[in-house]
XYZ file of C-alpha atoms in Angstrom:
153
model
C 218.289 -132.231 -11.940
C 218.781 -135.619 -10.315
C 215.134 -136.658 -10.548
C 212.881 -134.035 -12.116
C 209.202 -134.112 -11.304
C 207.353 -134.347 -14.597
C 204.987 -131.548 -15.645
C 201.420 -132.917 -15.545
C 203.064 -136.235 -14.603
C 204.207 -136.530 -18.265
C 207.631 -134.973 -18.858
C 210.150 -132.220 -18.215
C 208.779 -130.367 -21.235
C 205.212 -131.138 -22.324
C 204.767 -129.557 -25.764
C 201.103 -128.888 -26.550
C 201.557 -126.577 -29.548
C 202.017 -127.487 -33.188
C 205.170 -127.406 -35.329
C 207.582 -126.392 -32.575
C 211.372 -126.434 -32.782
C 213.666 -127.427 -29.918
C 217.395 -126.827 -30.344
C 220.609 -127.007 -28.345
C 219.270 -128.462 -25.090
C 220.219 -131.256 -22.688
C 217.455 -132.834 -20.606
C 217.958 -135.508 -17.961
C 216.169 -137.037 -14.973
C 212.493 -137.070 -16.057
C 210.441 -139.133 -13.605
C 206.686 -139.674 -13.364
C 204.623 -141.884 -11.090
C 203.563 -144.115 -14.021
C 207.238 -144.696 -14.961
C 206.707 -142.893 -18.273
C 208.360 -139.526 -17.594
C 209.819 -138.130 -20.821
C 212.451 -135.492 -21.432
C 210.030 -134.165 -24.078
C 206.430 -135.304 -24.387
C 204.797 -134.153 -27.627
C 201.065 -133.607 -27.168
C 200.681 -131.313 -30.180
C 201.308 -131.947 -33.856
C 204.769 -131.920 -35.414
C 208.152 -131.116 -33.909
C 211.710 -130.457 -35.070
C 214.567 -131.241 -32.708
C 218.190 -130.361 -33.451
C 221.282 -130.869 -31.348
C 219.432 -132.243 -28.325
C 220.889 -134.641 -25.775
C 218.339 -136.628 -23.758
C 219.725 -139.058 -21.213
C 218.768 -140.881 -17.995
C 215.018 -140.259 -18.317
C 212.219 -142.798 -18.083
C 211.647 -141.958 -21.789
C 213.718 -139.715 -24.046
C 211.165 -138.477 -26.585
C 207.565 -139.654 -26.336
C 204.974 -138.527 -28.893
C 201.253 -138.957 -29.256
C 199.360 -140.517 -32.172
C 198.483 -137.322 -34.044
C 198.404 -138.218 -37.744
C 198.678 -134.565 -38.786
C 202.321 -133.951 -37.971
C 205.897 -134.787 -38.800
C 208.765 -135.449 -36.416
C 212.259 -134.406 -37.526
C 215.274 -135.217 -35.325
C 218.765 -134.142 -36.438
C 222.262 -134.073 -34.913
C 221.013 -135.445 -31.591
C 221.899 -138.081 -29.002
C 219.634 -140.295 -26.901
C 221.235 -142.423 -24.180
C 220.328 -144.482 -21.105
C 216.602 -143.742 -21.236
C 214.052 -146.292 -20.020
C 213.186 -148.250 -16.886
C 213.513 -151.823 -18.209
C 209.766 -152.459 -18.315
C 209.422 -152.948 -22.083
C 207.336 -149.769 -22.291
C 209.989 -147.054 -22.056
C 212.581 -146.141 -24.676
C 215.176 -143.693 -25.930
C 212.740 -142.604 -28.666
C 209.065 -143.543 -28.969
C 207.161 -141.986 -31.865
C 203.450 -142.689 -32.198
C 201.419 -142.727 -35.393
C 202.520 -139.455 -36.962
C 202.573 -138.650 -40.691
C 206.331 -139.001 -41.000
C 209.407 -139.521 -38.870
C 212.836 -138.442 -40.111
C 215.766 -139.279 -37.861
C 219.115 -138.261 -39.292
C 222.691 -137.592 -38.180
C 221.808 -138.818 -34.690
C 222.967 -141.468 -32.203
C 220.750 -143.651 -29.995
C 222.509 -145.982 -27.583
C 222.451 -147.716 -24.202
C 218.647 -147.753 -24.008
C 217.065 -149.508 -21.055
C 214.293 -150.478 -23.452
C 214.142 -149.704 -27.163
C 216.526 -147.455 -29.065
C 213.718 -146.430 -31.451
C 210.117 -147.575 -31.339
C 207.937 -146.040 -33.998
C 204.493 -146.254 -35.463
C 205.031 -143.424 -37.961
C 204.492 -143.979 -41.658
C 206.900 -143.684 -43.318
C 210.162 -143.446 -41.397
C 213.417 -142.277 -42.936
C 216.515 -142.775 -40.846
C 220.201 -142.127 -41.129
C 221.431 -142.669 -37.595
C 223.806 -144.687 -35.466
C 222.727 -147.102 -32.790
C 224.450 -149.778 -30.784
C 221.801 -152.469 -30.411
C 224.192 -154.599 -28.353
C 224.020 -152.012 -25.586
C 220.215 -151.927 -25.578
C 218.997 -153.837 -22.558
C 215.611 -155.107 -23.713
C 214.401 -155.024 -27.333
C 215.735 -154.657 -30.901
C 217.278 -151.412 -32.134
C 214.252 -150.464 -34.251
C 210.803 -151.804 -33.544
C 207.882 -151.042 -35.823
C 204.839 -152.811 -34.370
C 202.351 -151.939 -37.109
C 204.515 -153.110 -40.031
C 205.109 -149.560 -41.168
C 207.879 -148.871 -43.643
C 211.377 -148.058 -42.417
C 213.896 -146.664 -44.919
C 217.430 -146.989 -43.590
C 219.963 -144.830 -45.385
C 223.594 -144.759 -44.267
C 222.649 -146.190 -40.898
C 224.941 -148.220 -38.684
C 223.442 -150.659 -36.219
């Protein structure tokens, strides 16, 4: 869709349940009135995403701050998400137990490629920080650990 109205003014898919898996999907065009429309907005606890392509949304993935879950992203691409306000990103992960981002590519963000508050974070992904239009490739505001393995930035 060109500009998808966000469910509950939050995202194309608002996931309330726990430990869900999303695979083999492309989501684009999420728009909300607060300029925070996500392709996927995680309201529950824990999610696994494989082979997803999120592009041209106000946010790609946006999670809550539920400390009882893990976020696993594999074989996925995030591109051209954000609205250049410093608050929207390709991937924004709140304070979850653990974030693992592997075999994935985040590029051309109109904000951050990856902003995370998870502890710890294990990544093996590609990003092109030079094509990000606002902030560094990985931002970890609460000084949480980031373990980069085989990553190219």
